[in-house]
PDB file of C-alpha atoms in Angstrom:
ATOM      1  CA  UNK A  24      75.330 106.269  91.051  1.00 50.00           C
ATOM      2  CA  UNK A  25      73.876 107.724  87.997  1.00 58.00           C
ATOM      3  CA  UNK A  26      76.484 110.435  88.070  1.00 80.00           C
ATOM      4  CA  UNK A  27      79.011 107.904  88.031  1.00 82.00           C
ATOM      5  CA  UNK A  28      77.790 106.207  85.470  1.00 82.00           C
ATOM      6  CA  UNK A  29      77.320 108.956  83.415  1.00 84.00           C
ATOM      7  CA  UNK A  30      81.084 109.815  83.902  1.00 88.00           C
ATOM      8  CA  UNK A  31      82.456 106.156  82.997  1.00 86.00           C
ATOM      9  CA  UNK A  32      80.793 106.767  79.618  1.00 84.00           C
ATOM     10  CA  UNK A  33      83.055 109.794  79.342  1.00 84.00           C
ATOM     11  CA  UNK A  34      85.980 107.043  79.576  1.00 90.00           C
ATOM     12  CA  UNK A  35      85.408 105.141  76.299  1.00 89.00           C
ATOM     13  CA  UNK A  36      88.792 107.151  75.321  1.00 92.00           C
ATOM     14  CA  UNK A  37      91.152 109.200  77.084  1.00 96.00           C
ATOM     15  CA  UNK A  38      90.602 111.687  73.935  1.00 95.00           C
ATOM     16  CA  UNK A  39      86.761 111.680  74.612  1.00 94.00           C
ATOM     17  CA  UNK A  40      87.522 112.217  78.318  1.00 96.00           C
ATOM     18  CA  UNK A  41      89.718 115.505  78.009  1.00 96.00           C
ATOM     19  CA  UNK A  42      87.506 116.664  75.712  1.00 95.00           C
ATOM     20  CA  UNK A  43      84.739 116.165  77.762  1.00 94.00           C
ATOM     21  CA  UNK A  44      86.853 117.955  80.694  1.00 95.00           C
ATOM     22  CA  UNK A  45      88.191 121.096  78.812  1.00 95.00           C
ATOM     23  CA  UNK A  46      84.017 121.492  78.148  1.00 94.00           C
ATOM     24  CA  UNK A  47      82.918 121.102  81.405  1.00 93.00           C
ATOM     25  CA  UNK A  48      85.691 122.199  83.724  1.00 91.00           C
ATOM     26  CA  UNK A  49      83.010 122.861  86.567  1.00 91.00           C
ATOM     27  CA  UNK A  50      82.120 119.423  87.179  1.00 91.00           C
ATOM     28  CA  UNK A  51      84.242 117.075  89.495  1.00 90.00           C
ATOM     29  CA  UNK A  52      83.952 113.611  88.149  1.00 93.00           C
ATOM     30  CA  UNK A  53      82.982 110.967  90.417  1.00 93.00           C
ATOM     31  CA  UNK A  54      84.615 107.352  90.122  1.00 95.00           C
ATOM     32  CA  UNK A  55      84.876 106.096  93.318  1.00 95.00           C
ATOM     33  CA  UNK A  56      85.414 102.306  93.552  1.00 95.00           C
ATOM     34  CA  UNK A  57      85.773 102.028  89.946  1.00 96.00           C
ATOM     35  CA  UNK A  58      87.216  99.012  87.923  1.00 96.00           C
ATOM     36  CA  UNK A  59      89.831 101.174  85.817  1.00 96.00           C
ATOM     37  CA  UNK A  60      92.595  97.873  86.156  1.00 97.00           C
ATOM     38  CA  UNK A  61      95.243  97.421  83.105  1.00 97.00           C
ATOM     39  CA  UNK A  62      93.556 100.166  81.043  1.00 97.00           C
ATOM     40  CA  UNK A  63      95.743 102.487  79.079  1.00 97.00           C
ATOM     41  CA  UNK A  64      95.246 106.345  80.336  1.00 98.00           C
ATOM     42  CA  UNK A  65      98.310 107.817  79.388  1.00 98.00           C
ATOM     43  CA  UNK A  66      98.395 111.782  79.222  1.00 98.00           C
ATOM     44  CA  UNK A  67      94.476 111.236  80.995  1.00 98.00           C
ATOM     45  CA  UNK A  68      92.792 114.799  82.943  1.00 98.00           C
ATOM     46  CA  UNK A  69      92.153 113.348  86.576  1.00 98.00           C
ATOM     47  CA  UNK A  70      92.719 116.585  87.821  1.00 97.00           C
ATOM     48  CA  UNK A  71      90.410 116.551  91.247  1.00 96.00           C
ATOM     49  CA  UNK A  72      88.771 112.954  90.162  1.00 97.00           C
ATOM     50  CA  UNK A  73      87.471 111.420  93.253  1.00 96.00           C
ATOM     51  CA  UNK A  74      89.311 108.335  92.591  1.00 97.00           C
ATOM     52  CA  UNK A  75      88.685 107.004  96.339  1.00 97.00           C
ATOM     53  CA  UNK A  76      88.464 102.913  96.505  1.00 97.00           C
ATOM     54  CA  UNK A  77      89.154 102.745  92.843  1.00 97.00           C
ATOM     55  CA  UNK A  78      90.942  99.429  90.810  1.00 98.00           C
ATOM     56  CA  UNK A  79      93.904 100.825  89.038  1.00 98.00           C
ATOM     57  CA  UNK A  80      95.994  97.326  89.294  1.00 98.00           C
ATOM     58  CA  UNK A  81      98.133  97.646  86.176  1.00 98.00           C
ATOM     59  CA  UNK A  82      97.034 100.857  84.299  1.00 98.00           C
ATOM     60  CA  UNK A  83      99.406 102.781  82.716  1.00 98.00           C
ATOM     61  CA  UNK A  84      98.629 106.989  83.718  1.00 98.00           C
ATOM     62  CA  UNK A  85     101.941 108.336  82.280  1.00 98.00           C
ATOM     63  CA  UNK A  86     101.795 111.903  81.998  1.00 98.00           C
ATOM     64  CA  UNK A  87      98.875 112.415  83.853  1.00 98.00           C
ATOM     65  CA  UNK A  88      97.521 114.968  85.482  1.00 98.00           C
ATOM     66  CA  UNK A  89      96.413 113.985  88.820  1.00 98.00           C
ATOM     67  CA  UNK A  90      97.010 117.361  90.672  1.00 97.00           C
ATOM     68  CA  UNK A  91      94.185 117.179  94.199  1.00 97.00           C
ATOM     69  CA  UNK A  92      92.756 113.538  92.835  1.00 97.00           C
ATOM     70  CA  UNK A  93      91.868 111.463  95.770  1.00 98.00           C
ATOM     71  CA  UNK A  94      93.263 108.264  95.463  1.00 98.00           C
ATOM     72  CA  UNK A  95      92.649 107.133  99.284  1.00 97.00           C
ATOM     73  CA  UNK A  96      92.142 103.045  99.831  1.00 98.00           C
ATOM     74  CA  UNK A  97      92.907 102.860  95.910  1.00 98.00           C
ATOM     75  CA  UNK A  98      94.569  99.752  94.731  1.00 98.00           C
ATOM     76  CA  UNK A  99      97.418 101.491  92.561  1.00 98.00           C
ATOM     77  CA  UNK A 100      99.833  98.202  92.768  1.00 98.00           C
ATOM     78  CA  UNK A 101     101.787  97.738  89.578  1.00 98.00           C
ATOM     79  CA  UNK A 102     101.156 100.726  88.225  1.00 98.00           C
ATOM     80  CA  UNK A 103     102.647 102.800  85.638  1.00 98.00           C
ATOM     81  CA  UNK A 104     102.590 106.330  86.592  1.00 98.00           C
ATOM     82  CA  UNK A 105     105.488 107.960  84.986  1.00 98.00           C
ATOM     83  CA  UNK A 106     106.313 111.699  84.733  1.00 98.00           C
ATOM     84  CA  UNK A 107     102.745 112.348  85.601  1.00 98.00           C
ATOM     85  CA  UNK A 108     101.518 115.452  87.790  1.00 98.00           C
ATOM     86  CA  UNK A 109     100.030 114.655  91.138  1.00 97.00           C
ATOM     87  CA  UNK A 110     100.371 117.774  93.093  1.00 95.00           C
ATOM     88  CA  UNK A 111      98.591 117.801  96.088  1.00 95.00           C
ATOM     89  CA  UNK A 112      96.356 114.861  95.324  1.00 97.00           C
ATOM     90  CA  UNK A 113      95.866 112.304  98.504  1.00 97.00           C
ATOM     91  CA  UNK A 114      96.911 108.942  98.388  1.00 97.00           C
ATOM     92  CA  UNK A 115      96.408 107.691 102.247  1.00 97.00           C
ATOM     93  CA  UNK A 116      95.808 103.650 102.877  1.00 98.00           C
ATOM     94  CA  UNK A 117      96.343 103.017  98.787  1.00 98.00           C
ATOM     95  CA  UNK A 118      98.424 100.027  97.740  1.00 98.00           C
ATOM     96  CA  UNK A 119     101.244 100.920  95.351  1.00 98.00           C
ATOM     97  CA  UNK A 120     103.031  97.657  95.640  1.00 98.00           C
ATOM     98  CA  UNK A 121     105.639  97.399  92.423  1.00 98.00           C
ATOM     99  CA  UNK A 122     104.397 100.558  91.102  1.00 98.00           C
ATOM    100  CA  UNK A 123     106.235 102.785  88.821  1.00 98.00           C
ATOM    101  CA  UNK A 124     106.309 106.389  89.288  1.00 98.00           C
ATOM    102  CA  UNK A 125     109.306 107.333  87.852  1.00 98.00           C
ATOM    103  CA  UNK A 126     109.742 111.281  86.976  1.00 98.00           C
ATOM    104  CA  UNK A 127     106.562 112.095  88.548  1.00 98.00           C
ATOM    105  CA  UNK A 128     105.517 115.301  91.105  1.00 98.00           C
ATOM    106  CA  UNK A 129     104.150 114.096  94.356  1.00 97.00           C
ATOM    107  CA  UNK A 130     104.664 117.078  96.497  1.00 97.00           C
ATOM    108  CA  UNK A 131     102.753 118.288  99.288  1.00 97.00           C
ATOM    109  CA  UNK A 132     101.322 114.883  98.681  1.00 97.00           C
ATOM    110  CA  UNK A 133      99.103 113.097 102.113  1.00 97.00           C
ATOM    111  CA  UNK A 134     100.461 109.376 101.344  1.00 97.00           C
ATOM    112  CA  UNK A 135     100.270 108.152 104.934  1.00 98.00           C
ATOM    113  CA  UNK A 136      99.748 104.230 105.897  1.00 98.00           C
ATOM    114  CA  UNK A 137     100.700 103.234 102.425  1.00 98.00           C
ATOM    115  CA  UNK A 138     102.370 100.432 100.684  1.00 98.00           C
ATOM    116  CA  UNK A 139     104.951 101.140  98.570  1.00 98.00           C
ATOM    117  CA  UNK A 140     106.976  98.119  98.897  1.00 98.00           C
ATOM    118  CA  UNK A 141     109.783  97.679  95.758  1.00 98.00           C
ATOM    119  CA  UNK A 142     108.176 100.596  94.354  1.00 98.00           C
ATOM    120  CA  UNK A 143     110.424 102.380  91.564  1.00 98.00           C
ATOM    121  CA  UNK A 144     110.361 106.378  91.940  1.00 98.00           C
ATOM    122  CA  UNK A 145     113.641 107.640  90.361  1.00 98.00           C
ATOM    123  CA  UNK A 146     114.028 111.269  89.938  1.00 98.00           C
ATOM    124  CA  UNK A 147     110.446 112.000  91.639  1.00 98.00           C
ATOM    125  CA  UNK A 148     109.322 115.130  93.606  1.00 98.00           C
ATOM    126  CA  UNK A 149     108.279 114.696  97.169  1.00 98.00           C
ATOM    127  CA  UNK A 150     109.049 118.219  98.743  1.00 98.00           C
ATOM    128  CA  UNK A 151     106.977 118.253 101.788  1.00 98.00           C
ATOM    129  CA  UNK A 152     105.144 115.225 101.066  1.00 98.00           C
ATOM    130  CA  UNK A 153     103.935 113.297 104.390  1.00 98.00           C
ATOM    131  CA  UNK A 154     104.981 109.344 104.508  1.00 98.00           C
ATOM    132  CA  UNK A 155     103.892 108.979 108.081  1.00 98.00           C
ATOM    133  CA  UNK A 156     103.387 105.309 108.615  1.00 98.00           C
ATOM    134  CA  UNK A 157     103.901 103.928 105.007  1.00 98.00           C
ATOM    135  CA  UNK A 158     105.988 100.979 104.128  1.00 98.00           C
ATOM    136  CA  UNK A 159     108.784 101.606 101.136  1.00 98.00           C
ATOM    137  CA  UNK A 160     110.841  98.281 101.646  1.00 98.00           C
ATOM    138  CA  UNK A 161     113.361  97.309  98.867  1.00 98.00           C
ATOM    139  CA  UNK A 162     111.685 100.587  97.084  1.00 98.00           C
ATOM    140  CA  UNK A 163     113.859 102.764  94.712  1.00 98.00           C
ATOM    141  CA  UNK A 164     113.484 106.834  95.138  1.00 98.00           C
ATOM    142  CA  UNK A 165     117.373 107.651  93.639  1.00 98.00           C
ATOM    143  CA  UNK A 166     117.536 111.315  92.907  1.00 98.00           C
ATOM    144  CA  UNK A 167     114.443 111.747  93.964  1.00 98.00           C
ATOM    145  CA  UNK A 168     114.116 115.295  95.975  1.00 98.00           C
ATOM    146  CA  UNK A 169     112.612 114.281  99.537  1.00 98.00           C
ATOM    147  CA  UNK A 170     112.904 117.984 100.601  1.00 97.00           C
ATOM    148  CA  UNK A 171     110.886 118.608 104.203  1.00 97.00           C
ATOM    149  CA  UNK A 172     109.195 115.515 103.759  1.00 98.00           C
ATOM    150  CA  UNK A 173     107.954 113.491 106.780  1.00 98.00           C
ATOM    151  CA  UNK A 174     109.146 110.143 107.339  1.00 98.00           C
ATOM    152  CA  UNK A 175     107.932 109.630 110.974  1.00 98.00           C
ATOM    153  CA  UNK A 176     107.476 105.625 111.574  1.00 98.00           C
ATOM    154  CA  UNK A 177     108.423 104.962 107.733  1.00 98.00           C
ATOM    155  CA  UNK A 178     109.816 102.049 107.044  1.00 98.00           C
ATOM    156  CA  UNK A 179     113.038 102.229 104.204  1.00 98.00           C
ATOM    157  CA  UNK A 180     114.098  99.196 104.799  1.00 97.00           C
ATOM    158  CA  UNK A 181     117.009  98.093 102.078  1.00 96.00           C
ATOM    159  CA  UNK A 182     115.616 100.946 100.011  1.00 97.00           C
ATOM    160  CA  UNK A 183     117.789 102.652  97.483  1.00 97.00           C
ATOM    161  CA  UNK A 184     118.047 106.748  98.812  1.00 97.00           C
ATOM    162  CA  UNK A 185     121.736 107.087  96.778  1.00 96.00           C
ATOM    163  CA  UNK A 186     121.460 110.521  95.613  1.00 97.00           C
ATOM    164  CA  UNK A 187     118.634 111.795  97.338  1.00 97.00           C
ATOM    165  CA  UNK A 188     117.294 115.189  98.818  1.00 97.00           C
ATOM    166  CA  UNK A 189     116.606 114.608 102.289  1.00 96.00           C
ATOM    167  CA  UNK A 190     117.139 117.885 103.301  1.00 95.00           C
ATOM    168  CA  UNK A 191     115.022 119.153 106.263  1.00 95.00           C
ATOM    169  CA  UNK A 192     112.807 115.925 106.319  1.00 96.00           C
ATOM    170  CA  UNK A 193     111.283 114.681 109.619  1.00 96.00           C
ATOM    171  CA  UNK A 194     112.876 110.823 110.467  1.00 95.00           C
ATOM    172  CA  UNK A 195     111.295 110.430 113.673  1.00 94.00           C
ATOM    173  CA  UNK A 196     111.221 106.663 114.184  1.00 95.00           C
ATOM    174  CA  UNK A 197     111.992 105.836 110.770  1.00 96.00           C
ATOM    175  CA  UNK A 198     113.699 102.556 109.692  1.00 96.00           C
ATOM    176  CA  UNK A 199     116.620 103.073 107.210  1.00 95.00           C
ATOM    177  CA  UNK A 200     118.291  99.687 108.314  1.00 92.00           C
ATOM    178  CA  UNK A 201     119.991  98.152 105.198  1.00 91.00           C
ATOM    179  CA  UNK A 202     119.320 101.521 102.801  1.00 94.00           C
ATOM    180  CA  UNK A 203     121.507 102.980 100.441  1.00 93.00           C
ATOM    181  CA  UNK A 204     122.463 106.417 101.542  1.00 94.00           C
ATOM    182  CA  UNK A 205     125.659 107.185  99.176  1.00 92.00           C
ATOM    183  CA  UNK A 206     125.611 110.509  98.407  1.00 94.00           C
ATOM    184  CA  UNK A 207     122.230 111.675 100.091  1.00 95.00           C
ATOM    185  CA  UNK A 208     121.897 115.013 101.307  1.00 94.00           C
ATOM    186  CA  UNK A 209     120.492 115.025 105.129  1.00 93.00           C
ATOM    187  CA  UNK A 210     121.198 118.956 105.875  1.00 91.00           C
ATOM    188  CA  UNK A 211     118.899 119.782 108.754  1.00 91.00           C
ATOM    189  CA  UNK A 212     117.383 116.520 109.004  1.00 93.00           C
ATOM    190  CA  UNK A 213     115.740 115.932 111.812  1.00 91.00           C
ATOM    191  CA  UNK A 214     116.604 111.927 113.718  1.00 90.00           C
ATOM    192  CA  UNK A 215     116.863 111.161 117.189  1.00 87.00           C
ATOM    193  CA  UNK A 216     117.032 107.552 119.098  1.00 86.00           C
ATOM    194  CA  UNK A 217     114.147 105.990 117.761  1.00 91.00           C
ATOM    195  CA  UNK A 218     115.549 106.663 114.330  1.00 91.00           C
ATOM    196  CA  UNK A 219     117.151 103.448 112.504  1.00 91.00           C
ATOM    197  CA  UNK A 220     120.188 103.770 110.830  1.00 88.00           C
ATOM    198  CA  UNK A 221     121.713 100.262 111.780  1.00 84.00           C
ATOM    199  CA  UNK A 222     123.345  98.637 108.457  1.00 85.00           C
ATOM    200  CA  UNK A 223     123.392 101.724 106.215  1.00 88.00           C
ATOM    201  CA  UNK A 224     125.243 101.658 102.858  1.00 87.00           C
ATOM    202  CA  UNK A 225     127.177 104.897 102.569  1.00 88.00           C
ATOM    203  CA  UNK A 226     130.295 105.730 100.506  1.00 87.00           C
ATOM    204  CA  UNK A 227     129.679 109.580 101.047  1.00 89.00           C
ATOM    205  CA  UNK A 228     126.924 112.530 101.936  1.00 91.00           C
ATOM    206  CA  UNK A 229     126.441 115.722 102.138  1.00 91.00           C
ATOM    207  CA  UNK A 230     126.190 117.141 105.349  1.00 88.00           C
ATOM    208  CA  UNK A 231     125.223 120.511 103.482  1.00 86.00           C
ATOM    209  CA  UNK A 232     124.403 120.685 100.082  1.00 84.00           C
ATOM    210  CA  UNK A 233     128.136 121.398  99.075  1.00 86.00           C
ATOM    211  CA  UNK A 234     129.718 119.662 102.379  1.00 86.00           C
ATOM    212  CA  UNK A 235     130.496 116.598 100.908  1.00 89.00           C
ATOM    213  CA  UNK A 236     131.731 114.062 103.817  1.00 87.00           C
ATOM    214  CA  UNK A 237     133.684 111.500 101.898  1.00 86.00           C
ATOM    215  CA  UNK A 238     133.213 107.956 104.191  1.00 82.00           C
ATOM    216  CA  UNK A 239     135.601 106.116 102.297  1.00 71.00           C
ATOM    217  CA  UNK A 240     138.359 106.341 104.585  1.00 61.00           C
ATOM    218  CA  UNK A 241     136.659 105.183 107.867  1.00 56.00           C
ATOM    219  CA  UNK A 242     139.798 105.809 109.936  1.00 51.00           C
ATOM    220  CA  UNK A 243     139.876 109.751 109.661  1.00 50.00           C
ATOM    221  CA  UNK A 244     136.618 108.897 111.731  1.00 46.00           C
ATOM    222  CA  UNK A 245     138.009 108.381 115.264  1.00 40.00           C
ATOM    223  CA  UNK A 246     136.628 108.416 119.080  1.00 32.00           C
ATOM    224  CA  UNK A 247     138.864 111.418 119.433  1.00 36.00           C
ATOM    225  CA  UNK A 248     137.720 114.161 116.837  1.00 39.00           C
ATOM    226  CA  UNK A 249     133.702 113.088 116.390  1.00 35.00           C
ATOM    227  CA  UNK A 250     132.395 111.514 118.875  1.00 33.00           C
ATOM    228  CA  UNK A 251     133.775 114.209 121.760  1.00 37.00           C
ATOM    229  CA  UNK A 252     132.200 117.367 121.819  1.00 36.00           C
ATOM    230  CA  UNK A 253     134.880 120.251 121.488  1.00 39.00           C
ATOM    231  CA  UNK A 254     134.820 120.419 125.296  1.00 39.00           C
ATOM    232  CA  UNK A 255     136.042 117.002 125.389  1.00 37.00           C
ATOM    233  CA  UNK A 256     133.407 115.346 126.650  1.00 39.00           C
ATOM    234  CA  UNK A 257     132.011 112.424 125.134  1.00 39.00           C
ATOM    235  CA  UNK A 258     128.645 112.508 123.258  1.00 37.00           C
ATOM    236  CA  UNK A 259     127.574 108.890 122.681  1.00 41.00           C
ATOM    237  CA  UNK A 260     130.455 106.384 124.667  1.00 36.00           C
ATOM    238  CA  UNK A 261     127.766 103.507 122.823  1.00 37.00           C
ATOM    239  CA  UNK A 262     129.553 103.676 119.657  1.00 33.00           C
ATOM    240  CA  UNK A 263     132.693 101.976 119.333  1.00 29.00           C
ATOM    241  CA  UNK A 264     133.960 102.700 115.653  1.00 30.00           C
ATOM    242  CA  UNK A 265     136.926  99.810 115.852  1.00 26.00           C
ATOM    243  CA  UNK A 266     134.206  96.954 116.852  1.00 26.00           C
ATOM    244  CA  UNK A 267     133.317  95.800 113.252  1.00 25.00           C
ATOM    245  CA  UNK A 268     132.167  92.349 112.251  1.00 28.00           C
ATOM    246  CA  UNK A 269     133.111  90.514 109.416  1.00 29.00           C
ATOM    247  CA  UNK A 270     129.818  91.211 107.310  1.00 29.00           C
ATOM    248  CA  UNK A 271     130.065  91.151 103.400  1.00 34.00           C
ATOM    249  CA  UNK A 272     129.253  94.686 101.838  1.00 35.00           C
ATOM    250  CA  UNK A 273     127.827  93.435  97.876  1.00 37.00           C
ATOM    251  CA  UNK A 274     127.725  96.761  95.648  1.00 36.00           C
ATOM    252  CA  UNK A 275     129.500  99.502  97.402  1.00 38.00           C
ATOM    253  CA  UNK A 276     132.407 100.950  97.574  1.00 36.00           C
ATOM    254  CA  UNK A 277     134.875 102.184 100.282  1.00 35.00           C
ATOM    255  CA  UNK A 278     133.821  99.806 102.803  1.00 36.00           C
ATOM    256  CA  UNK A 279     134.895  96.148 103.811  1.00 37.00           C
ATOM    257  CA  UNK A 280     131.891  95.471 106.153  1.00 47.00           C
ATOM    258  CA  UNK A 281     127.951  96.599 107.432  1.00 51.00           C
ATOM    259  CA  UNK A 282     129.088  97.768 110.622  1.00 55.00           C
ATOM    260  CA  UNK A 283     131.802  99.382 109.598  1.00 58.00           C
ATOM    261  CA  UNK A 284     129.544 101.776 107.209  1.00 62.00           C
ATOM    262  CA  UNK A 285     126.951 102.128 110.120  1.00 64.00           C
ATOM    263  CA  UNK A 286     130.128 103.391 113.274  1.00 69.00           C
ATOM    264  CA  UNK A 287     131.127 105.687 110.106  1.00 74.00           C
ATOM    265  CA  UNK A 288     127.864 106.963 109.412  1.00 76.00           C
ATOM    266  CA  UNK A 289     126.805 107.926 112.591  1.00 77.00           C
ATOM    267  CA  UNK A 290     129.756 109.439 113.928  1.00 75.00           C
ATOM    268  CA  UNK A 291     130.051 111.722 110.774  1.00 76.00           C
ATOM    269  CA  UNK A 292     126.144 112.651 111.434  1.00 78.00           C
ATOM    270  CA  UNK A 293     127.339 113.845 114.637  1.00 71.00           C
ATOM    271  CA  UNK A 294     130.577 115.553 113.577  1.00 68.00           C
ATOM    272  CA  UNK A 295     128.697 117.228 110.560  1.00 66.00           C
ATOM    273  CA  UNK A 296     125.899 118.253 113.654  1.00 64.00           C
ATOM    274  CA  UNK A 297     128.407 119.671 115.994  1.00 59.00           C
ATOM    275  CA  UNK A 298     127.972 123.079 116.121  1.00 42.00           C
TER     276      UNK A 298
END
């Protein structure tokens, strides 16, 4: 505890505190279960900071450099986190509820069992960056690069994905019911029936990063020439492309209805599959 306290002195001013860092690069600092809430650390040195159980409600950490920080059972809701650095840092059972990460590097990130519900990440980095488990309802990650992340049991419900690199990721079980998809790139991604793509929002994606599949035409989508397997036998008689409902699509374009963009979707996944 004395270490600790020793270290919060170090945080009268994020000028102090790098200071203090550059000096002493040896030393980890030690703020576990701190009360850091609605303080301003912009551009702050948390590289390796044991930041486990801390209070970050509110703070603002833009440009930051988190890189192998332990965040794990933090309370990080509402925070501002923008274009900061947070390679390899762990962020497992923390709360990021309405947080703002825009522009920042999460890669190779542990973030498992989190909440990132209406979270705003636009234009982030989460190449190989394991979501197993977490909760990103109603969150926004366009043209954010997903590449080889895991998603297994992650929930994207109505999340906006327009634009993103999911590329090689592992969807195992994930829920992408009511997401927008438009112009994601799911080369090599790996789905099977446990996956969730019921109610997508898709105008277009790439089933390679230059194999753009344009959805906007649903009826060049038939039983005939995607579902059946160049052999002619049918791969999945459960989808019925012509057996739409009449559901409102608000905000996209292409499509008349939900089910409509979810037949379309899925049969294209398959056609772009077929080998």
């Amino acid at each position: 505890m004395t270490t600790q306290i020793q270290h919060l002195k170090m945080l009268t001013s994020v000028q102090k505190w790098n200071l203090w860092r550059k000096a002493n690069p040896d030393i980890v600092p030690e703020l576990r279960a701190v009360d850091l809430s609605h303080r301003n650390l912009d551009g702050i040195n948390f590289k390796g900071v044991n930041l486990r159980e801390a209070n970050l409600t509110g703070a603002s950490l833009n440009n930051a450099d988190c890189t192998g920080a332990n965040f794990h059972r933090a309370n990080l809701s509402k925070i501002t986190m923008k274009d900061a650095e947070a390679h390899k840092a762990s962020f497992n059972d923390t709360n990021f509820y309405q947080a703002v990460l825009n522009g920042s590097d999460l890669s190779q990130v542990s973030i498992r069992n989190c909440n990132l519900v209406e979270a705003k990440m636009v234009g982030c980095y989460f190449i190989k960056t394991d979501f197993t488990d977490s909760r990103l309802n109603e969150a926004d990650l366009s043209n954010s690069y997903l590449t080889e992340a895991i998603l297994v049991s992650t929930k994207l419900i109505d999340a906006n994905l327009s634009q993103v690199d999911l590329s090689g990721v592992n969807a195992t079980s994930a829920q992408f019911t009511g997401a927008n998809l438009t112009g994601a790139n799911i080369e090599d991604w790996i789905i099977d029936e446990t996956t969730h793509i019921d109610r997508v929002f898709c105008d277009y994606f790439y089933a390679k990063v230059h194999e753009k599949v344009d959805l906007s035409d649903c009826n060049s989508y038939t039983l005939n020439d995607v579902v059946n397997s160049p052999d002619g036998s049918n791969m999945d008689g459960n989808i019925v492309p012509n057996s739409f409902v009449n559901s409102s699509l608000p905000g996209v374009n292409g499509f008349n209805n939900i089910r409509q963009t979810q037949n379309c979707f899925e049969l294209a996944i398959k056609k772009s599959q077929q080998v």
